mmCIF file of C-alpha atoms and ligand atoms in Angstrom:
data_model
loop_
_atom_site.group_PDB
_atom_site.id
_atom_site.type_symbol
_atom_site.label_atom_id
_atom_site.label_comp_id
_atom_site.label_asym_id
_atom_site.label_seq_id
_atom_site.Cartn_x
_atom_site.Cartn_y
_atom_site.Cartn_z
ATOM 1 C CA UNK A 15 0.000 0.000 0.000
ATOM 2 C CA UNK A 16 1.264 3.448 -0.863
ATOM 3 C CA UNK A 17 -0.219 6.630 0.518
ATOM 4 C CA UNK A 18 -1.036 9.694 -1.537
ATOM 5 C CA UNK A 19 2.345 11.427 -1.155
ATOM 6 C CA UNK A 20 0.801 14.741 -2.139
ATOM 7 C CA UNK A 21 -0.705 14.970 1.352
ATOM 8 C CA UNK A 22 2.821 15.322 2.696
ATOM 9 C CA UNK A 23 3.121 18.580 0.750
ATOM 10 C CA UNK A 24 0.305 20.157 2.756
ATOM 11 C CA UNK A 25 0.785 22.342 5.810
ATOM 12 C CA UNK A 26 0.554 20.347 9.032
ATOM 13 C CA UNK A 27 -3.111 21.270 9.585
ATOM 14 C CA UNK A 28 -5.951 23.182 7.929
ATOM 15 C CA UNK A 29 -5.853 26.922 8.729
ATOM 16 C CA UNK A 30 -9.027 27.052 10.813
ATOM 17 C CA UNK A 31 -8.109 23.869 12.696
ATOM 18 C CA UNK A 32 -4.732 25.403 13.586
ATOM 19 C CA UNK A 33 -6.459 28.500 14.921
ATOM 20 C CA UNK A 34 -9.056 26.503 16.865
ATOM 21 C CA UNK A 35 -6.255 24.498 18.498
ATOM 22 C CA UNK A 36 -4.293 27.641 19.415
ATOM 23 C CA UNK A 37 -7.392 29.225 20.974
ATOM 24 C CA UNK A 38 -8.242 26.035 22.837
ATOM 25 C CA UNK A 39 -4.705 25.895 24.284
ATOM 26 C CA UNK A 40 -4.889 29.547 25.294
ATOM 27 C CA UNK A 41 -8.251 28.994 27.001
ATOM 28 C CA UNK A 42 -6.911 25.998 28.896
ATOM 29 C CA UNK A 43 -4.052 28.090 30.221
ATOM 30 C CA UNK A 44 -6.297 31.105 30.903
ATOM 31 C CA UNK A 45 -9.681 29.714 31.958
ATOM 32 C CA UNK A 46 -10.769 33.039 33.476
ATOM 33 C CA UNK A 47 -10.440 34.999 30.210
ATOM 34 C CA UNK A 48 -13.471 35.830 28.097
ATOM 35 C CA UNK A 49 -12.170 35.102 24.611
ATOM 36 C CA UNK A 50 -14.136 36.636 21.727
ATOM 37 C CA UNK A 51 -13.947 34.767 18.429
ATOM 38 C CA UNK A 52 -13.972 36.838 15.268
ATOM 39 C CA UNK A 53 -11.863 34.277 13.434
ATOM 40 C CA UNK A 54 -13.622 31.616 11.386
ATOM 41 C CA UNK A 55 -16.614 32.974 9.489
ATOM 42 C CA UNK A 56 -19.206 31.122 11.522
ATOM 43 C CA UNK A 57 -22.647 32.660 11.996
ATOM 44 C CA UNK A 58 -24.110 33.372 15.429
ATOM 45 C CA UNK A 59 -27.751 34.227 14.681
ATOM 46 C CA UNK A 60 -30.162 31.276 14.717
ATOM 47 C CA UNK A 61 -31.989 29.944 11.679
ATOM 48 C CA UNK A 62 -34.897 32.240 10.870
ATOM 49 C CA UNK A 63 -38.500 31.217 11.728
ATOM 50 C CA UNK A 64 -39.478 30.634 8.080
ATOM 51 C CA UNK A 65 -36.692 28.041 7.813
ATOM 52 C CA UNK A 66 -37.313 26.275 11.128
ATOM 53 C CA UNK A 67 -41.092 26.138 10.478
ATOM 54 C CA UNK A 68 -40.467 24.507 7.099
ATOM 55 C CA UNK A 69 -38.060 22.043 8.707
ATOM 56 C CA UNK A 70 -40.531 21.218 11.499
ATOM 57 C CA UNK A 71 -43.173 20.496 8.896
ATOM 58 C CA UNK A 72 -40.715 18.270 7.033
ATOM 59 C CA UNK A 73 -39.833 16.426 10.255
ATOM 60 C CA UNK A 74 -43.540 15.647 10.740
ATOM 61 C CA UNK A 75 -43.777 14.385 7.155
ATOM 62 C CA UNK A 76 -40.821 12.096 7.799
ATOM 63 C CA UNK A 77 -42.636 10.659 10.823
ATOM 64 C CA UNK A 78 -45.719 9.552 8.867
ATOM 65 C CA UNK A 79 -45.864 6.501 6.631
ATOM 66 C CA UNK A 80 -47.766 8.349 3.865
ATOM 67 C CA UNK A 81 -45.293 11.210 3.608
ATOM 68 C CA UNK A 82 -42.029 9.547 4.673
ATOM 69 C CA UNK A 83 -39.140 9.760 2.173
ATOM 70 C CA UNK A 84 -36.062 7.573 1.886
ATOM 71 C CA UNK A 85 -33.232 8.314 -0.536
ATOM 72 C CA UNK A 86 -33.855 11.468 -2.504
ATOM 73 C CA UNK A 87 -32.325 12.397 -5.853
ATOM 74 C CA UNK A 88 -28.544 12.652 -5.361
ATOM 75 C CA UNK A 89 -28.516 16.015 -7.115
ATOM 76 C CA UNK A 90 -31.270 17.434 -4.898
ATOM 77 C CA UNK A 91 -35.041 17.746 -4.970
ATOM 78 C CA UNK A 92 -36.692 19.579 -7.830
ATOM 79 C CA UNK A 93 -38.504 21.925 -5.444
ATOM 80 C CA UNK A 94 -35.201 23.424 -4.228
ATOM 81 C CA UNK A 95 -33.580 23.551 -7.670
ATOM 82 C CA UNK A 96 -36.699 25.301 -8.935
ATOM 83 C CA UNK A 97 -36.607 27.860 -6.064
ATOM 84 C CA UNK A 98 -32.938 28.518 -6.876
ATOM 85 C CA UNK A 99 -33.671 28.883 -10.593
ATOM 86 C CA UNK A 100 -36.328 31.496 -9.726
ATOM 87 C CA UNK A 101 -33.791 33.306 -7.527
ATOM 88 C CA UNK A 102 -31.316 33.450 -10.437
ATOM 89 C CA UNK A 103 -34.069 34.570 -12.781
ATOM 90 C CA UNK A 104 -34.498 37.747 -10.709
ATOM 91 C CA UNK A 105 -31.079 38.741 -12.099
ATOM 92 C CA UNK A 106 -32.090 37.670 -15.577
ATOM 93 C CA UNK A 107 -30.051 34.490 -15.375
ATOM 94 C CA UNK A 108 -32.057 31.586 -16.811
ATOM 95 C CA UNK A 109 -31.101 28.167 -15.521
ATOM 96 C CA UNK A 110 -32.680 24.760 -15.987
ATOM 97 C CA UNK A 111 -33.295 22.733 -12.838
ATOM 98 C CA UNK A 112 -30.898 20.025 -13.997
ATOM 99 C CA UNK A 113 -28.099 22.594 -14.195
ATOM 100 C CA UNK A 114 -28.343 23.093 -10.405
ATOM 101 C CA UNK A 115 -26.930 20.448 -8.046
ATOM 102 C CA UNK A 116 -27.812 20.615 -4.345
ATOM 103 C CA UNK A 117 -25.080 19.579 -1.923
ATOM 104 C CA UNK A 118 -24.033 19.766 1.705
ATOM 105 C CA UNK A 119 -22.093 22.976 1.104
ATOM 106 C CA UNK A 120 -19.721 24.921 -1.094
ATOM 107 C CA UNK A 121 -16.603 23.662 0.710
ATOM 108 C CA UNK A 122 -17.311 20.033 -0.251
ATOM 109 C CA UNK A 123 -18.249 20.904 -3.815
ATOM 110 C CA UNK A 124 -15.185 23.085 -4.321
ATOM 111 C CA UNK A 125 -13.034 20.163 -3.312
ATOM 112 C CA UNK A 126 -15.051 17.448 -5.055
ATOM 113 C CA UNK A 127 -15.405 19.223 -8.402
ATOM 114 C CA UNK A 128 -11.733 18.468 -9.030
ATOM 115 C CA UNK A 129 -12.700 14.812 -9.588
ATOM 116 C CA UNK A 130 -13.941 15.719 -13.062
ATOM 117 C CA UNK A 131 -10.726 17.444 -14.162
ATOM 118 C CA UNK A 132 -7.443 15.883 -15.207
ATOM 119 C CA UNK A 133 -4.546 16.200 -12.760
ATOM 120 C CA UNK A 134 -2.510 17.535 -15.684
ATOM 121 C CA UNK A 135 -4.435 20.798 -15.600
ATOM 122 C CA UNK A 136 -2.721 23.927 -14.356
ATOM 123 C CA UNK A 137 -4.751 25.904 -11.840
ATOM 124 C CA UNK A 138 -4.641 29.636 -11.296
ATOM 125 C CA UNK A 139 -5.415 30.781 -7.777
ATOM 126 C CA UNK A 140 -5.450 34.286 -6.310
ATOM 127 C CA UNK A 141 -3.179 34.965 -3.358
ATOM 128 C CA UNK A 142 -4.536 35.510 -0.697
ATOM 129 C CA UNK A 143 -7.368 33.008 -0.993
ATOM 130 C CA UNK A 144 -9.768 30.652 0.811
ATOM 131 C CA UNK A 145 -7.321 27.839 1.684
ATOM 132 C CA UNK A 146 -9.594 25.046 0.399
ATOM 133 C CA UNK A 147 -8.759 25.903 -3.251
ATOM 134 C CA UNK A 148 -5.044 25.509 -2.648
ATOM 135 C CA UNK A 149 -5.120 22.513 -0.321
ATOM 136 C CA UNK A 150 -7.433 20.420 -2.507
ATOM 137 C CA UNK A 151 -5.194 20.975 -5.530
ATOM 138 C CA UNK A 152 -2.070 20.115 -3.542
ATOM 139 C CA UNK A 153 -3.821 16.892 -2.475
ATOM 140 C CA UNK A 154 -4.384 16.062 -6.135
ATOM 141 C CA UNK A 155 -0.829 17.029 -7.104
ATOM 142 C CA UNK A 156 -1.812 19.719 -9.608
ATOM 143 C CA UNK A 157 0.475 22.459 -10.803
ATOM 144 C CA UNK A 158 -0.616 25.731 -9.160
ATOM 145 C CA UNK A 159 0.051 29.238 -10.451
ATOM 146 C CA UNK A 160 -0.684 32.169 -8.178
ATOM 147 C CA UNK A 161 -1.907 35.618 -9.110
ATOM 148 C CA UNK A 162 -1.306 38.528 -6.783
ATOM 149 C CA UNK A 163 -4.264 40.159 -5.066
ATOM 150 C CA UNK A 164 -2.761 43.259 -3.526
ATOM 151 C CA UNK A 165 -3.785 46.748 -2.459
ATOM 152 C CA UNK A 166 -2.416 47.964 -5.844
ATOM 153 C CA UNK A 167 -5.032 46.018 -7.837
ATOM 154 C CA UNK A 168 -7.758 46.486 -5.225
ATOM 155 C CA UNK A 169 -7.300 42.796 -4.279
ATOM 156 C CA UNK A 170 -8.947 41.919 -7.607
ATOM 157 C CA UNK A 171 -6.406 40.426 -10.008
ATOM 158 C CA UNK A 172 -7.229 40.465 -13.716
ATOM 159 C CA UNK A 173 -6.095 38.008 -16.394
ATOM 160 C CA UNK A 174 -2.490 38.048 -17.391
ATOM 161 C CA UNK A 175 -1.965 36.733 -20.923
ATOM 162 C CA UNK A 176 1.413 35.383 -19.876
ATOM 163 C CA UNK A 177 -0.275 32.912 -17.544
ATOM 164 C CA UNK A 178 -1.580 29.784 -19.194
ATOM 165 C CA UNK A 179 -4.178 28.262 -16.900
ATOM 166 C CA UNK A 180 -6.825 25.566 -17.341
ATOM 167 C CA UNK A 181 -8.766 26.054 -14.096
ATOM 168 C CA UNK A 182 -9.234 29.499 -12.570
ATOM 169 C CA UNK A 183 -10.599 30.195 -9.105
ATOM 170 C CA UNK A 184 -12.464 33.427 -8.469
ATOM 171 C CA UNK A 185 -14.297 34.338 -5.269
ATOM 172 C CA UNK A 186 -16.483 37.452 -5.238
ATOM 173 C CA UNK A 187 -17.294 38.941 -2.748
ATOM 174 C CA UNK A 188 -13.873 37.755 -1.814
ATOM 175 C CA UNK A 189 -12.880 35.674 1.114
ATOM 176 C CA UNK A 190 -10.662 36.915 2.764
ATOM 177 C CA UNK A 191 -10.320 40.491 1.406
ATOM 178 C CA UNK A 192 -13.984 41.462 0.984
ATOM 179 C CA UNK A 193 -13.260 42.895 -2.501
ATOM 180 C CA UNK A 194 -15.967 42.469 -5.175
ATOM 181 C CA UNK A 195 -15.420 42.224 -8.939
ATOM 182 C CA UNK A 196 -17.331 44.639 -11.167
ATOM 183 C CA UNK A 197 -19.068 43.322 -14.286
ATOM 184 C CA UNK A 198 -16.468 44.650 -16.717
ATOM 185 C CA UNK A 199 -13.700 42.962 -14.700
ATOM 186 C CA UNK A 200 -15.501 39.624 -14.725
ATOM 187 C CA UNK A 201 -16.057 40.074 -18.456
ATOM 188 C CA UNK A 202 -12.268 40.095 -18.870
ATOM 189 C CA UNK A 203 -12.046 36.792 -17.009
ATOM 190 C CA UNK A 204 -14.788 35.232 -19.123
ATOM 191 C CA UNK A 205 -13.030 36.375 -22.303
ATOM 192 C CA UNK A 206 -9.729 34.937 -21.055
ATOM 193 C CA UNK A 207 -11.359 31.605 -20.127
ATOM 194 C CA UNK A 208 -13.106 31.285 -23.492
ATOM 195 C CA UNK A 209 -9.932 32.119 -25.363
ATOM 196 C CA UNK A 210 -7.765 29.725 -23.330
ATOM 197 C CA UNK A 211 -10.429 26.984 -23.135
ATOM 198 C CA UNK A 212 -10.182 27.259 -19.380
ATOM 199 C CA UNK A 213 -12.898 26.812 -16.790
ATOM 200 C CA UNK A 214 -13.663 29.378 -14.084
ATOM 201 C CA UNK A 215 -14.678 28.013 -10.682
ATOM 202 C CA UNK A 216 -16.667 30.944 -9.311
ATOM 203 C CA UNK A 217 -17.298 30.959 -5.574
ATOM 204 C CA UNK A 218 -20.395 33.075 -4.923
ATOM 205 C CA UNK A 219 -20.881 31.997 -1.297
ATOM 206 C CA UNK A 220 -21.037 35.614 -0.119
ATOM 207 C CA UNK A 221 -23.219 37.084 -2.897
ATOM 208 C CA UNK A 222 -26.096 37.873 -0.531
ATOM 209 C CA UNK A 223 -23.914 40.449 1.217
ATOM 210 C CA UNK A 224 -23.663 42.664 -1.868
ATOM 211 C CA UNK A 225 -25.337 46.001 -1.186
ATOM 212 C CA UNK A 226 -24.158 47.932 -4.224
ATOM 213 C CA UNK A 227 -26.738 47.123 -6.898
ATOM 214 C CA UNK A 228 -24.261 47.674 -9.722
ATOM 215 C CA UNK A 229 -22.112 44.707 -8.625
ATOM 216 C CA UNK A 230 -22.693 41.221 -10.069
ATOM 217 C CA UNK A 231 -23.947 38.451 -7.761
ATOM 218 C CA UNK A 232 -23.349 35.669 -10.255
ATOM 219 C CA UNK A 233 -20.803 35.083 -13.005
ATOM 220 C CA UNK A 234 -23.716 34.191 -15.265
ATOM 221 C CA UNK A 235 -24.653 37.872 -15.324
ATOM 222 C CA UNK A 236 -21.691 38.081 -17.701
ATOM 223 C CA UNK A 237 -22.196 37.186 -21.336
ATOM 224 C CA UNK A 238 -20.478 33.967 -22.369
ATOM 225 C CA UNK A 239 -20.015 32.725 -18.784
ATOM 226 C CA UNK A 240 -22.256 29.689 -19.242
ATOM 227 C CA UNK A 241 -19.713 28.349 -21.709
ATOM 228 C CA UNK A 242 -16.801 28.590 -19.288
ATOM 229 C CA UNK A 243 -17.881 28.792 -15.644
ATOM 230 C CA UNK A 244 -19.120 26.650 -12.784
ATOM 231 C CA UNK A 245 -20.659 28.552 -9.876
ATOM 232 C CA UNK A 246 -20.763 27.552 -6.213
ATOM 233 C CA UNK A 247 -23.351 28.908 -3.803
ATOM 234 C CA UNK A 248 -24.116 28.303 -0.170
ATOM 235 C CA UNK A 249 -26.828 28.727 2.435
ATOM 236 C CA UNK A 250 -24.191 28.897 5.175
ATOM 237 C CA UNK A 251 -23.687 32.630 5.322
ATOM 238 C CA UNK A 252 -26.835 33.637 3.420
ATOM 239 C CA UNK A 253 -29.193 31.868 5.802
ATOM 240 C CA UNK A 254 -27.142 30.647 8.763
ATOM 241 C CA UNK A 255 -26.710 27.044 7.553
ATOM 242 C CA UNK A 256 -23.084 26.573 8.726
ATOM 243 C CA UNK A 257 -24.256 23.794 11.046
ATOM 244 C CA UNK A 258 -27.235 22.693 8.962
ATOM 245 C CA UNK A 259 -25.274 22.172 5.735
ATOM 246 C CA UNK A 260 -26.672 23.008 2.332
ATOM 247 C CA UNK A 261 -25.156 24.516 -0.787
ATOM 248 C CA UNK A 262 -25.400 24.217 -4.544
ATOM 249 C CA UNK A 263 -23.294 24.099 -7.668
ATOM 250 C CA UNK A 264 -24.365 25.287 -11.091
ATOM 251 C CA UNK A 265 -22.945 23.455 -14.096
ATOM 252 C CA UNK A 266 -24.553 24.890 -17.250
ATOM 253 C CA UNK A 267 -25.286 22.509 -20.127
ATOM 254 C CA UNK A 268 -23.379 24.814 -22.473
ATOM 255 C CA UNK A 269 -20.129 24.153 -20.623
ATOM 256 C CA UNK A 270 -18.210 21.541 -22.608
ATOM 257 C CA UNK A 271 -14.680 20.295 -23.053
ATOM 258 C CA UNK A 272 -13.708 18.166 -26.084
ATOM 259 C CA UNK A 273 -17.405 17.762 -26.855
ATOM 260 C CA UNK A 274 -18.258 16.423 -23.372
ATOM 261 C CA UNK A 275 -20.742 18.311 -21.188
ATOM 262 C CA UNK A 276 -19.238 18.873 -17.741
ATOM 263 C CA UNK A 277 -22.778 18.690 -16.350
ATOM 264 C CA UNK A 278 -22.887 15.010 -17.328
ATOM 265 C CA UNK A 279 -19.598 14.290 -15.568
ATOM 266 C CA UNK A 280 -20.635 16.102 -12.391
ATOM 267 C CA UNK A 281 -23.963 14.265 -12.360
ATOM 268 C CA UNK A 282 -22.096 10.982 -12.769
ATOM 269 C CA UNK A 283 -19.727 11.930 -9.946
ATOM 270 C CA UNK A 284 -22.484 13.011 -7.577
ATOM 271 C CA UNK A 285 -24.788 10.060 -8.232
ATOM 272 C CA UNK A 286 -21.855 7.718 -7.555
ATOM 273 C CA UNK A 287 -20.267 9.334 -4.520
ATOM 274 C CA UNK A 288 -23.074 11.319 -2.862
ATOM 275 C CA UNK A 289 -26.487 10.359 -1.545
ATOM 276 C CA UNK A 290 -27.996 13.796 -1.363
ATOM 277 C CA UNK A 291 -28.821 16.370 1.298
ATOM 278 C CA UNK A 292 -31.473 15.434 3.898
ATOM 279 C CA UNK A 293 -35.040 16.195 2.809
ATOM 280 C CA UNK A 294 -35.612 18.199 6.004
ATOM 281 C CA UNK A 295 -32.627 20.433 5.263
ATOM 282 C CA UNK A 296 -33.683 20.980 1.657
ATOM 283 C CA UNK A 297 -37.173 22.029 2.785
ATOM 284 C CA UNK A 298 -35.498 24.513 5.154
ATOM 285 C CA UNK A 299 -33.355 25.847 2.307
ATOM 286 C CA UNK A 300 -36.410 26.171 0.044
ATOM 287 C CA UNK A 301 -38.042 28.398 2.682
ATOM 288 C CA UNK A 302 -35.184 30.905 2.312
ATOM 289 C CA UNK A 303 -36.780 31.903 -1.011
ATOM 290 C CA UNK A 304 -40.289 32.541 0.323
ATOM 291 C CA UNK A 305 -41.206 36.167 0.941
ATOM 292 C CA UNK A 306 -40.889 35.724 4.700
ATOM 293 C CA UNK A 307 -37.703 33.682 4.419
ATOM 294 C CA UNK A 308 -36.110 36.280 2.195
ATOM 295 C CA UNK A 309 -37.064 39.131 4.505
ATOM 296 C CA UNK A 310 -35.870 37.314 7.623
ATOM 297 C CA UNK A 311 -32.541 36.169 6.173
ATOM 298 C CA UNK A 312 -31.849 39.675 4.827
ATOM 299 C CA UNK A 313 -32.471 41.024 8.320
ATOM 300 C CA UNK A 314 -29.699 38.757 9.629
ATOM 301 C CA UNK A 315 -27.368 39.922 6.862
ATOM 302 C CA UNK A 316 -28.126 43.556 7.747
ATOM 303 C CA UNK A 317 -27.240 42.761 11.361
ATOM 304 C CA UNK A 318 -23.865 41.308 10.322
ATOM 305 C CA UNK A 319 -23.164 44.244 8.017
ATOM 306 C CA UNK A 320 -23.873 46.593 10.919
ATOM 307 C CA UNK A 321 -21.271 44.640 12.911
ATOM 308 C CA UNK A 322 -18.860 45.210 10.029
ATOM 309 C CA UNK A 323 -19.550 48.958 10.260
ATOM 310 C CA UNK A 324 -18.802 48.901 13.987
ATOM 311 C CA UNK A 325 -15.489 47.154 13.343
ATOM 312 C CA UNK A 326 -14.710 49.585 10.524
ATOM 313 C CA UNK A 327 -15.394 52.590 12.758
ATOM 314 C CA UNK A 328 -13.041 51.232 15.428
ATOM 315 C CA UNK A 329 -10.298 50.711 12.844
ATOM 316 C CA UNK A 330 -10.849 54.250 11.563
ATOM 317 C CA UNK A 331 -10.454 55.557 15.105
ATOM 318 C CA UNK A 332 -7.238 53.573 15.426
ATOM 319 C CA UNK A 333 -6.030 54.821 12.049
ATOM 320 C CA UNK A 334 -5.652 51.254 10.771
ATOM 321 C CA UNK A 335 -6.223 50.843 7.017
ATOM 322 C CA UNK A 336 -8.690 48.141 5.979
ATOM 323 C CA UNK A 337 -10.922 46.995 3.128
ATOM 324 C CA UNK A 338 -14.120 44.966 2.963
ATOM 325 C CA UNK A 339 -17.134 45.034 5.235
ATOM 326 C CA UNK A 340 -19.413 46.920 2.838
ATOM 327 C CA UNK A 341 -20.484 44.198 0.439
ATOM 328 C CA UNK A 342 -18.947 41.385 2.413
ATOM 329 C CA UNK A 343 -18.900 40.061 5.975
ATOM 330 C CA UNK A 344 -15.099 40.197 6.151
ATOM 331 C CA UNK A 345 -12.822 43.060 7.168
ATOM 332 C CA UNK A 346 -9.279 42.829 5.827
ATOM 333 C CA UNK A 347 -7.049 45.055 7.942
ATOM 334 C CA UNK A 348 -3.381 45.872 7.988
ATOM 335 C CA UNK A 349 -1.550 44.632 11.063
ATOM 336 C CA UNK A 350 -0.429 47.624 13.128
ATOM 337 C CA UNK A 351 3.234 48.560 13.637
ATOM 338 C CA UNK A 352 4.430 46.355 10.795
ATOM 339 C CA UNK A 353 3.631 43.213 12.793
ATOM 340 C CA UNK A 354 3.437 39.885 10.967
ATOM 341 C CA UNK A 355 0.010 38.274 10.762
ATOM 342 C CA UNK A 356 0.760 35.550 13.303
ATOM 343 C CA UNK A 357 2.487 37.984 15.687
ATOM 344 C CA UNK A 358 -0.604 40.163 15.609
ATOM 345 C CA UNK A 359 -2.792 37.084 16.115
ATOM 346 C CA UNK A 360 -0.864 36.214 19.307
ATOM 347 C CA UNK A 361 -0.761 39.844 20.425
ATOM 348 C CA UNK A 362 -4.507 40.354 20.012
ATOM 349 C CA UNK A 363 -5.318 37.023 21.658
ATOM 350 C CA UNK A 364 -3.090 37.675 24.658
ATOM 351 C CA UNK A 365 -3.681 41.405 25.150
ATOM 352 C CA UNK A 366 -7.338 41.744 24.129
ATOM 353 C CA UNK A 367 -8.532 38.121 24.145
ATOM 354 C CA UNK A 368 -9.851 38.627 20.633
ATOM 355 C CA UNK A 369 -9.421 35.995 17.929
ATOM 356 C CA UNK A 370 -9.063 36.879 14.254
ATOM 357 C CA UNK A 371 -7.538 35.082 11.272
ATOM 358 C CA UNK A 372 -3.926 35.806 10.297
ATOM 359 C CA UNK A 373 -3.761 37.003 6.702
ATOM 360 C CA UNK A 374 -0.673 34.864 6.074
ATOM 361 C CA UNK A 375 -2.899 31.798 6.483
ATOM 362 C CA UNK A 376 -4.561 32.765 3.188
ATOM 363 C CA UNK A 377 -1.309 33.009 1.228
ATOM 364 C CA UNK A 378 1.992 34.885 0.979
ATOM 365 C CA UNK A 379 0.333 38.152 0.030
ATOM 366 C CA UNK A 380 -1.744 37.949 3.209
ATOM 367 C CA UNK A 381 1.372 38.461 5.313
ATOM 368 C CA UNK A 382 1.016 41.660 7.352
ATOM 369 C CA UNK A 383 -2.795 41.504 7.109
ATOM 370 C CA UNK A 384 -5.477 40.201 9.427
ATOM 371 C CA UNK A 385 -9.091 39.165 8.809
ATOM 372 C CA UNK A 386 -11.940 39.935 11.185
ATOM 373 C CA UNK A 387 -15.380 38.460 10.656
ATOM 374 C CA UNK A 388 -18.581 40.370 11.274
ATOM 375 C CA UNK A 389 -20.549 37.197 12.049
ATOM 376 C CA UNK A 390 -20.244 37.669 15.826
ATOM 377 C CA UNK A 391 -22.890 38.652 18.380
ATOM 378 C CA UNK A 392 -23.391 42.411 18.564
ATOM 379 C CA UNK A 393 -22.308 42.486 22.236
ATOM 380 C CA UNK A 394 -19.130 40.566 21.381
ATOM 381 C CA UNK A 395 -18.328 42.845 18.461
ATOM 382 C CA UNK A 396 -18.826 45.926 20.625
ATOM 383 C CA UNK A 397 -16.693 44.459 23.392
ATOM 384 C CA UNK A 398 -13.958 43.293 20.981
ATOM 385 C CA UNK A 399 -13.706 46.692 19.313
ATOM 386 C CA UNK A 400 -13.705 48.410 22.705
ATOM 387 C CA UNK A 401 -10.775 46.228 23.758
ATOM 388 C CA UNK A 402 -8.950 46.886 20.504
ATOM 389 C CA UNK A 403 -9.425 50.619 20.896
ATOM 390 C CA UNK A 404 -8.165 50.438 24.453
ATOM 391 C CA UNK A 405 -5.099 48.559 23.272
ATOM 392 C CA UNK A 406 -4.429 51.379 20.802
ATOM 393 C CA UNK A 407 -2.660 51.059 17.516
HETATM 394 C C1 LIG B 25 -13.941 31.202 6.616
HETATM 395 O O1 LIG B 25 -13.862 31.594 7.767
HETATM 396 O O2 LIG B 25 -13.152 31.523 5.731
HETATM 397 C C2 LIG B 25 -15.060 30.315 6.272
HETATM 398 O O3 LIG B 25 -16.012 30.343 7.252
HETATM 399 C C3 LIG B 25 -14.645 28.941 6.150
HETATM 400 C C4 LIG B 25 -15.675 28.170 5.392
HETATM 401 O O4 LIG B 25 -16.692 28.701 4.946
HETATM 402 O O5 LIG B 25 -15.425 26.982 5.219
#
């Protein structure tokens, strides 16, 4: 037996596991300290009533012989795909139900989608970036090219003709920087992908946070994108499903390589390796698109964006430059006094008992930056910013 040697090329542990372990150790040594976590982007508000009512109803159905359901379709129930298609239609994006695959979340799909691509492909990944894109490609042993996302390009790299990539990762609104691509910028990426016969893996997990109406929520708002892009969406941050688990992936029928529809391959992959998301969860997700569900989930998003404003105001007071927080739940700040990301992590944990995410954990260009999430409780956010202000710059 031989192991997959590529795993030995990974960092010792996944970024958020490393942080969780560090915080756990700190808490063990300092049990009296009230540690506030603004690190991993985990929601704190409960599921909204529209969602829990729909799930309760589904639980009752599952308890009755006449309405009980066993295995569902691996790619998700039609009722949820249809609700998602209607959601896309509001932005004039027309999708067929069979182009939408329901899953247990964007993280799994972003990793699993690589099954349908050859390991010979070269991937192009922004730096800094959500670590799942990098780690899953290291696991597969793919060649990775990085593109710089820096303050100079507004953390939104554009295609470079010198780079020859087959698979391109884009995340907008961006995790970790909070930057959002404009339509004309995404158009450049679509043109590049079509010209280079590349595929764009577009992570739209944070689209619901976009407030500026001129910004695109989906890559399919861009002409030609259905021929070159797969889109990943999630209910985690949109509707508080981090613990409930539900997401979706769109693979348009028009997307082909060497005459093979990628939709067919993904369907084959999912039907073989996945048995679908629980019926109860899918009914909860469907309720997000009812009038009440929409209103209630948007209220939660407004609450988180208000947290982001509070954090932003504190950073302004401290004179610390930052981006994000307006169309995104993440604040990407510069570490004060030229500190490295991990030094600032330790400093903030020890001196203010506040946890954030070191920018360096998202890539080399993240060094010297720090990410704060706005998904905390209001009281915690107020207390954390008060402590940071007290600590000074
Ligand atoms: C993050 O903090 O970057 C995300 O919450 C992680 C995730 O969504 O998997």
